[in-house]
Amino acid sequence: MEFQVHQQRPRELRWFHASSMLFGDWGTSRLYVLGLALFYSAGASFYHVIGMCLLMTAVAWAYTIVCRCFQDGGGVYSAARAVNRRVAVVGAMLLFASYVITAAISAVAAFRYLGFTVEESPPLAILSIGAIGAINFIGPKSAGRFATIIAVATLVVTVILGALCLPHLGEGLKHISFTPRTVGVEWVSFVHIILALSGVEAIANMTGVMV
């Protein structure tokens, strides 16, 4: 028996709201991945980051197709449902698990970056996730405004840091190296920084509320 479910949602999210939310979810990932790349790959991190950027570009292109074809949202779930409903259910469950795990790990890691202890970080992470949930509960437009403020502030700080690093660019380029290692070791190092891809599904799920 087929059941028809009304899926239309109020479209109140402008493109700049959505782009800010995507930046907060996906754009910031590449920032802290730089540290992971340097930790795992040392002087070869330059090449791994280039590879990550190429992969992110390919994934972003694929998601432009997903968002254009499934404008009511759903992302991978909607795309998989067009092929097989069981596959769509499995994909949705995996995405939900990914959201929960990514949010928890990212929040705890953020407070560790800020200098809080191992004992202090989990409670603060729970409070921060609760605060973000409260903002989203008010509505996507309110969350979009908040994300826009954060994105603009982050962009300003990034530009300032980039300007301060320019005098040291030449010295930094001298440290780019590539020490031959086994394919397995290189692959593991590369996979560690693919964490930057987490969050791209967010934009596909927002297409259902975008104007």
PDB file of C-alpha atoms in Angstrom:
ATOM      1  CA  MET A   1       0.000   0.000   0.000  1.00  0.00           C
ATOM      2  CA  GLU A   2       1.328   3.399  -0.979  1.00  0.00           C
ATOM      3  CA  PHE A   3       0.999   6.355   1.377  1.00  0.00           C
ATOM      4  CA  GLN A   4       1.288   9.919   0.178  1.00  0.00           C
ATOM      5  CA  VAL A   5       3.144  12.144   2.611  1.00  0.00           C
ATOM      6  CA  HIS A   6       3.076  15.917   2.348  1.00  0.00           C
ATOM      7  CA  GLN A   7       6.732  16.920   2.116  1.00  0.00           C
ATOM      8  CA  GLN A   8       6.540  20.623   1.295  1.00  0.00           C
ATOM      9  CA  ARG A   9       8.284  22.835   3.838  1.00  0.00           C
ATOM     10  CA  PRO A  10       8.164  26.610   4.246  1.00  0.00           C
ATOM     11  CA  ARG A  11      10.864  28.199   2.110  1.00  0.00           C
ATOM     12  CA  GLU A  12      12.312  30.978   4.234  1.00  0.00           C
ATOM     13  CA  LEU A  13      16.067  30.483   3.963  1.00  0.00           C
ATOM     14  CA  ARG A  14      17.886  32.839   1.612  1.00  0.00           C
ATOM     15  CA  TRP A  15      21.041  31.785  -0.232  1.00  0.00           C
ATOM     16  CA  PHE A  16      23.309  33.807   2.071  1.00  0.00           C
ATOM     17  CA  HIS A  17      21.776  32.131   5.134  1.00  0.00           C
ATOM     18  CA  ALA A  18      22.348  28.702   3.603  1.00  0.00           C
ATOM     19  CA  SER A  19      25.887  29.514   2.468  1.00  0.00           C
ATOM     20  CA  SER A  20      26.786  30.741   5.959  1.00  0.00           C
ATOM     21  CA  MET A  21      25.418  27.566   7.517  1.00  0.00           C
ATOM     22  CA  LEU A  22      27.338  25.480   4.988  1.00  0.00           C
ATOM     23  CA  PHE A  23      30.504  27.431   5.777  1.00  0.00           C
ATOM     24  CA  GLY A  24      29.977  26.815   9.485  1.00  0.00           C
ATOM     25  CA  ASP A  25      29.566  23.090   8.852  1.00  0.00           C
ATOM     26  CA  TRP A  26      31.858  22.398   5.913  1.00  0.00           C
ATOM     27  CA  GLY A  27      34.004  25.472   5.428  1.00  0.00           C
ATOM     28  CA  THR A  28      35.433  25.445   8.932  1.00  0.00           C
ATOM     29  CA  SER A  29      36.378  21.766   8.641  1.00  0.00           C
ATOM     30  CA  ARG A  30      39.206  22.593   6.260  1.00  0.00           C
ATOM     31  CA  LEU A  31      40.623  25.017   8.843  1.00  0.00           C
ATOM     32  CA  TYR A  32      41.254  22.546  11.640  1.00  0.00           C
ATOM     33  CA  VAL A  33      42.158  19.825   9.144  1.00  0.00           C
ATOM     34  CA  LEU A  34      45.285  21.860   8.325  1.00  0.00           C
ATOM     35  CA  GLY A  35      46.635  21.025  11.762  1.00  0.00           C
ATOM     36  CA  LEU A  36      45.802  17.338  11.312  1.00  0.00           C
ATOM     37  CA  ALA A  37      47.525  17.308   7.921  1.00  0.00           C
ATOM     38  CA  LEU A  38      50.697  18.813   9.373  1.00  0.00           C
ATOM     39  CA  PHE A  39      50.617  16.361  12.283  1.00  0.00           C
ATOM     40  CA  TYR A  40      50.183  13.223  10.159  1.00  0.00           C
ATOM     41  CA  SER A  41      52.082  14.223   7.004  1.00  0.00           C
ATOM     42  CA  ALA A  42      54.660  16.811   8.157  1.00  0.00           C
ATOM     43  CA  GLY A  43      56.344  18.387   5.141  1.00  0.00           C
ATOM     44  CA  ALA A  44      54.219  16.375   2.706  1.00  0.00           C
ATOM     45  CA  SER A  45      51.005  17.868   4.089  1.00  0.00           C
ATOM     46  CA  PHE A  46      50.995  20.389   1.223  1.00  0.00           C
ATOM     47  CA  TYR A  47      50.350  17.619  -1.300  1.00  0.00           C
ATOM     48  CA  HIS A  48      47.711  15.948   0.850  1.00  0.00           C
ATOM     49  CA  VAL A  49      45.842  19.222   1.323  1.00  0.00           C
ATOM     50  CA  ILE A  50      45.914  19.795  -2.454  1.00  0.00           C
ATOM     51  CA  GLY A  51      44.444  16.311  -2.925  1.00  0.00           C
ATOM     52  CA  MET A  52      41.788  17.041  -0.311  1.00  0.00           C
ATOM     53  CA  CYS A  53      40.843  20.288  -2.074  1.00  0.00           C
ATOM     54  CA  LEU A  54      40.471  18.479  -5.409  1.00  0.00           C
ATOM     55  CA  LEU A  55      38.275  15.842  -3.787  1.00  0.00           C
ATOM     56  CA  MET A  56      36.163  18.516  -2.076  1.00  0.00           C
ATOM     57  CA  THR A  57      35.702  20.245  -5.439  1.00  0.00           C
ATOM     58  CA  ALA A  58      34.489  17.003  -7.036  1.00  0.00           C
ATOM     59  CA  VAL A  59      32.085  16.317  -4.159  1.00  0.00           C
ATOM     60  CA  ALA A  60      30.776  19.896  -4.272  1.00  0.00           C
ATOM     61  CA  TRP A  61      30.100  19.523  -8.006  1.00  0.00           C
ATOM     62  CA  ALA A  62      28.205  16.276  -7.358  1.00  0.00           C
ATOM     63  CA  TYR A  63      26.096  17.982  -4.702  1.00  0.00           C
ATOM     64  CA  THR A  64      25.125  20.782  -7.094  1.00  0.00           C
ATOM     65  CA  ILE A  65      23.453  18.052  -9.150  1.00  0.00           C
ATOM     66  CA  VAL A  66      21.803  16.487  -6.082  1.00  0.00           C
ATOM     67  CA  CYS A  67      20.455  19.857  -4.906  1.00  0.00           C
ATOM     68  CA  ARG A  68      19.191  20.758  -8.379  1.00  0.00           C
ATOM     69  CA  CYS A  69      17.410  17.438  -8.893  1.00  0.00           C
ATOM     70  CA  PHE A  70      15.952  17.174  -5.376  1.00  0.00           C
ATOM     71  CA  GLN A  71      14.869  20.693  -4.468  1.00  0.00           C
ATOM     72  CA  ASP A  72      12.671  19.548  -1.579  1.00  0.00           C
ATOM     73  CA  GLY A  73      15.751  18.508   0.381  1.00  0.00           C
ATOM     74  CA  GLY A  74      16.820  15.117   1.635  1.00  0.00           C
ATOM     75  CA  GLY A  75      20.198  15.038  -0.076  1.00  0.00           C
ATOM     76  CA  VAL A  76      21.643  11.553  -0.311  1.00  0.00           C
ATOM     77  CA  TYR A  77      18.430  10.069   1.123  1.00  0.00           C
ATOM     78  CA  SER A  78      16.314  11.522  -1.692  1.00  0.00           C
ATOM     79  CA  ALA A  79      18.857  10.535  -4.334  1.00  0.00           C
ATOM     80  CA  ALA A  80      19.076   6.961  -3.019  1.00  0.00           C
ATOM     81  CA  ARG A  81      15.284   6.680  -2.721  1.00  0.00           C
ATOM     82  CA  ALA A  82      15.010   7.218  -6.468  1.00  0.00           C
ATOM     83  CA  VAL A  83      17.008   4.002  -6.883  1.00  0.00           C
ATOM     84  CA  ASN A  84      15.879   1.816  -3.981  1.00  0.00           C
ATOM     85  CA  ARG A  85      13.928   2.644  -0.825  1.00  0.00           C
ATOM     86  CA  ARG A  86      15.827   0.186   1.355  1.00  0.00           C
ATOM     87  CA  VAL A  87      19.110   1.742   0.291  1.00  0.00           C
ATOM     88  CA  ALA A  88      17.631   5.151   1.128  1.00  0.00           C
ATOM     89  CA  VAL A  89      16.700   4.013   4.651  1.00  0.00           C
ATOM     90  CA  VAL A  90      20.198   2.629   5.252  1.00  0.00           C
ATOM     91  CA  GLY A  91      21.720   5.848   3.901  1.00  0.00           C
ATOM     92  CA  ALA A  92      19.494   7.976   6.128  1.00  0.00           C
ATOM     93  CA  MET A  93      20.445   5.950   9.219  1.00  0.00           C
ATOM     94  CA  LEU A  94      24.145   6.239   8.408  1.00  0.00           C
ATOM     95  CA  LEU A  95      23.786   9.995   7.890  1.00  0.00           C
ATOM     96  CA  PHE A  96      21.975  10.382  11.208  1.00  0.00           C
ATOM     97  CA  ALA A  97      24.729   8.439  12.977  1.00  0.00           C
ATOM     98  CA  SER A  98      27.324  10.586  11.212  1.00  0.00           C
ATOM     99  CA  TYR A  99      25.586  13.793  12.338  1.00  0.00           C
ATOM    100  CA  VAL A 100      25.489  12.674  15.971  1.00  0.00           C
ATOM    101  CA  ILE A 101      29.092  11.456  16.055  1.00  0.00           C
ATOM    102  CA  THR A 102      30.477  14.426  14.107  1.00  0.00           C
ATOM    103  CA  ALA A 103      28.694  16.941  16.343  1.00  0.00           C
ATOM    104  CA  ALA A 104      29.951  15.263  19.511  1.00  0.00           C
ATOM    105  CA  ILE A 105      33.556  14.864  18.356  1.00  0.00           C
ATOM    106  CA  SER A 106      33.734  18.365  16.862  1.00  0.00           C
ATOM    107  CA  ALA A 107      32.318  20.011  19.982  1.00  0.00           C
ATOM    108  CA  VAL A 108      34.667  18.180  22.342  1.00  0.00           C
ATOM    109  CA  ALA A 109      37.659  18.845  20.064  1.00  0.00           C
ATOM    110  CA  ALA A 110      36.754  22.540  19.873  1.00  0.00           C
ATOM    111  CA  PHE A 111      36.939  22.971  23.640  1.00  0.00           C
ATOM    112  CA  ARG A 112      40.176  20.985  23.754  1.00  0.00           C
ATOM    113  CA  TYR A 113      41.594  23.427  21.174  1.00  0.00           C
ATOM    114  CA  LEU A 114      40.505  26.284  23.454  1.00  0.00           C
ATOM    115  CA  GLY A 115      42.574  24.859  26.296  1.00  0.00           C
ATOM    116  CA  PHE A 116      39.942  23.169  28.445  1.00  0.00           C
ATOM    117  CA  THR A 117      40.832  19.921  30.189  1.00  0.00           C
ATOM    118  CA  VAL A 118      39.647  16.442  29.234  1.00  0.00           C
ATOM    119  CA  GLU A 119      37.179  16.514  32.143  1.00  0.00           C
ATOM    120  CA  GLU A 120      35.799  19.975  31.337  1.00  0.00           C
ATOM    121  CA  SER A 121      35.329  19.533  27.587  1.00  0.00           C
ATOM    122  CA  PRO A 122      32.447  16.965  27.464  1.00  0.00           C
ATOM    123  CA  PRO A 123      30.015  18.958  29.693  1.00  0.00           C
ATOM    124  CA  LEU A 124      30.793  22.160  27.783  1.00  0.00           C
ATOM    125  CA  ALA A 125      30.304  20.302  24.499  1.00  0.00           C
ATOM    126  CA  ILE A 126      26.871  19.114  25.655  1.00  0.00           C
ATOM    127  CA  LEU A 127      25.887  22.667  26.597  1.00  0.00           C
ATOM    128  CA  SER A 128      27.090  24.060  23.269  1.00  0.00           C
ATOM    129  CA  ILE A 129      25.199  21.414  21.273  1.00  0.00           C
ATOM    130  CA  GLY A 130      22.097  22.190  23.332  1.00  0.00           C
ATOM    131  CA  ALA A 131      22.494  25.913  22.598  1.00  0.00           C
ATOM    132  CA  ILE A 132      22.865  25.253  18.871  1.00  0.00           C
ATOM    133  CA  GLY A 133      19.810  23.003  18.992  1.00  0.00           C
ATOM    134  CA  ALA A 134      17.821  25.775  20.698  1.00  0.00           C
ATOM    135  CA  ILE A 135      18.803  28.246  17.966  1.00  0.00           C
ATOM    136  CA  ASN A 136      17.749  25.793  15.259  1.00  0.00           C
ATOM    137  CA  PHE A 137      14.501  25.082  17.105  1.00  0.00           C
ATOM    138  CA  ILE A 138      13.531  28.739  16.724  1.00  0.00           C
ATOM    139  CA  GLY A 139      13.763  28.339  12.968  1.00  0.00           C
ATOM    140  CA  PRO A 140      16.224  28.026  10.081  1.00  0.00           C
ATOM    141  CA  LYS A 141      16.174  31.758   9.381  1.00  0.00           C
ATOM    142  CA  SER A 142      17.319  32.589  12.930  1.00  0.00           C
ATOM    143  CA  ALA A 143      20.004  29.928  12.678  1.00  0.00           C
ATOM    144  CA  GLY A 144      21.004  31.375   9.310  1.00  0.00           C
ATOM    145  CA  ARG A 145      21.380  34.893  10.743  1.00  0.00           C
ATOM    146  CA  PHE A 146      23.527  33.576  13.578  1.00  0.00           C
ATOM    147  CA  ALA A 147      25.632  31.549  11.133  1.00  0.00           C
ATOM    148  CA  THR A 148      26.094  34.635   8.930  1.00  0.00           C
ATOM    149  CA  ILE A 149      27.488  36.643  11.854  1.00  0.00           C
ATOM    150  CA  ILE A 150      29.880  33.828  12.752  1.00  0.00           C
ATOM    151  CA  ALA A 151      30.925  33.346   9.107  1.00  0.00           C
ATOM    152  CA  VAL A 152      31.695  37.041   8.598  1.00  0.00           C
ATOM    153  CA  ALA A 153      33.696  37.194  11.839  1.00  0.00           C
ATOM    154  CA  THR A 154      35.613  34.051  10.861  1.00  0.00           C
ATOM    155  CA  LEU A 155      36.336  35.452   7.405  1.00  0.00           C
ATOM    156  CA  VAL A 156      37.718  38.669   8.896  1.00  0.00           C
ATOM    157  CA  VAL A 157      39.968  36.747  11.301  1.00  0.00           C
ATOM    158  CA  THR A 158      41.134  34.467   8.470  1.00  0.00           C
ATOM    159  CA  VAL A 159      42.075  37.441   6.285  1.00  0.00           C
ATOM    160  CA  ILE A 160      44.004  39.031   9.164  1.00  0.00           C
ATOM    161  CA  LEU A 161      45.872  35.801   9.891  1.00  0.00           C
ATOM    162  CA  GLY A 162      46.631  35.371   6.189  1.00  0.00           C
ATOM    163  CA  ALA A 163      48.038  38.893   5.995  1.00  0.00           C
ATOM    164  CA  LEU A 164      50.231  38.264   9.045  1.00  0.00           C
ATOM    165  CA  CYS A 165      51.554  35.051   7.470  1.00  0.00           C
ATOM    166  CA  LEU A 166      52.557  36.653   4.161  1.00  0.00           C
ATOM    167  CA  PRO A 167      56.012  37.788   5.403  1.00  0.00           C
ATOM    168  CA  HIS A 168      56.775  34.166   6.335  1.00  0.00           C
ATOM    169  CA  LEU A 169      55.515  32.616   3.075  1.00  0.00           C
ATOM    170  CA  GLY A 170      58.976  32.138   1.588  1.00  0.00           C
ATOM    171  CA  GLU A 171      60.275  30.376   4.681  1.00  0.00           C
ATOM    172  CA  GLY A 172      57.221  28.135   4.734  1.00  0.00           C
ATOM    173  CA  LEU A 173      57.659  27.081   1.106  1.00  0.00           C
ATOM    174  CA  LYS A 174      61.201  25.942   1.895  1.00  0.00           C
ATOM    175  CA  HIS A 175      59.834  23.333   4.301  1.00  0.00           C
ATOM    176  CA  ILE A 176      57.629  21.623   1.716  1.00  0.00           C
ATOM    177  CA  SER A 177      59.084  18.157   1.232  1.00  0.00           C
ATOM    178  CA  PHE A 178      58.049  14.677   0.272  1.00  0.00           C
ATOM    179  CA  THR A 179      59.664  11.800   2.129  1.00  0.00           C
ATOM    180  CA  PRO A 180      58.979   8.532   0.256  1.00  0.00           C
ATOM    181  CA  ARG A 181      56.722   6.268   2.310  1.00  0.00           C
ATOM    182  CA  THR A 182      54.666   3.188   1.519  1.00  0.00           C
ATOM    183  CA  VAL A 183      51.355   3.619  -0.281  1.00  0.00           C
ATOM    184  CA  GLY A 184      49.529   2.318   2.794  1.00  0.00           C
ATOM    185  CA  VAL A 185      51.067   4.924   5.091  1.00  0.00           C
ATOM    186  CA  GLU A 186      50.347   7.729   2.616  1.00  0.00           C
ATOM    187  CA  TRP A 187      46.751   6.563   2.259  1.00  0.00           C
ATOM    188  CA  VAL A 188      46.190   6.465   6.023  1.00  0.00           C
ATOM    189  CA  SER A 189      47.604   9.990   6.358  1.00  0.00           C
ATOM    190  CA  PHE A 190      45.332  11.211   3.572  1.00  0.00           C
ATOM    191  CA  VAL A 191      42.249   9.555   5.070  1.00  0.00           C
ATOM    192  CA  HIS A 192      42.895  11.328   8.383  1.00  0.00           C
ATOM    193  CA  ILE A 193      42.326  14.713   6.732  1.00  0.00           C
ATOM    194  CA  ILE A 194      39.244  13.646   4.750  1.00  0.00           C
ATOM    195  CA  LEU A 195      37.401  14.588   7.921  1.00  0.00           C
ATOM    196  CA  ALA A 196      37.109  17.926   6.112  1.00  0.00           C
ATOM    197  CA  LEU A 197      34.349  16.443   3.967  1.00  0.00           C
ATOM    198  CA  SER A 198      32.030  16.074   6.946  1.00  0.00           C
ATOM    199  CA  GLY A 199      29.127  18.484   6.747  1.00  0.00           C
ATOM    200  CA  VAL A 200      28.663  18.717   2.989  1.00  0.00           C
ATOM    201  CA  GLU A 201      25.310  16.916   3.300  1.00  0.00           C
ATOM    202  CA  ALA A 202      24.042  19.921   5.264  1.00  0.00           C
ATOM    203  CA  ILE A 203      23.548  22.042   2.143  1.00  0.00           C
ATOM    204  CA  ALA A 204      21.602  19.264   0.407  1.00  0.00           C
ATOM    205  CA  ASN A 205      19.217  19.028   3.348  1.00  0.00           C
ATOM    206  CA  MET A 206      18.715  22.808   3.383  1.00  0.00           C
ATOM    207  CA  THR A 207      17.458  22.964  -0.196  1.00  0.00           C
ATOM    208  CA  GLY A 208      13.995  22.092   1.094  1.00  0.00           C
ATOM    209  CA  VAL A 209      13.716  25.394   2.977  1.00  0.00           C
ATOM    210  CA  MET A 210      15.655  27.662   0.620  1.00  0.00           C
ATOM    211  CA  VAL A 211      13.762  30.338  -1.287  1.00  0.00           C
TER     212      VAL A 211
END
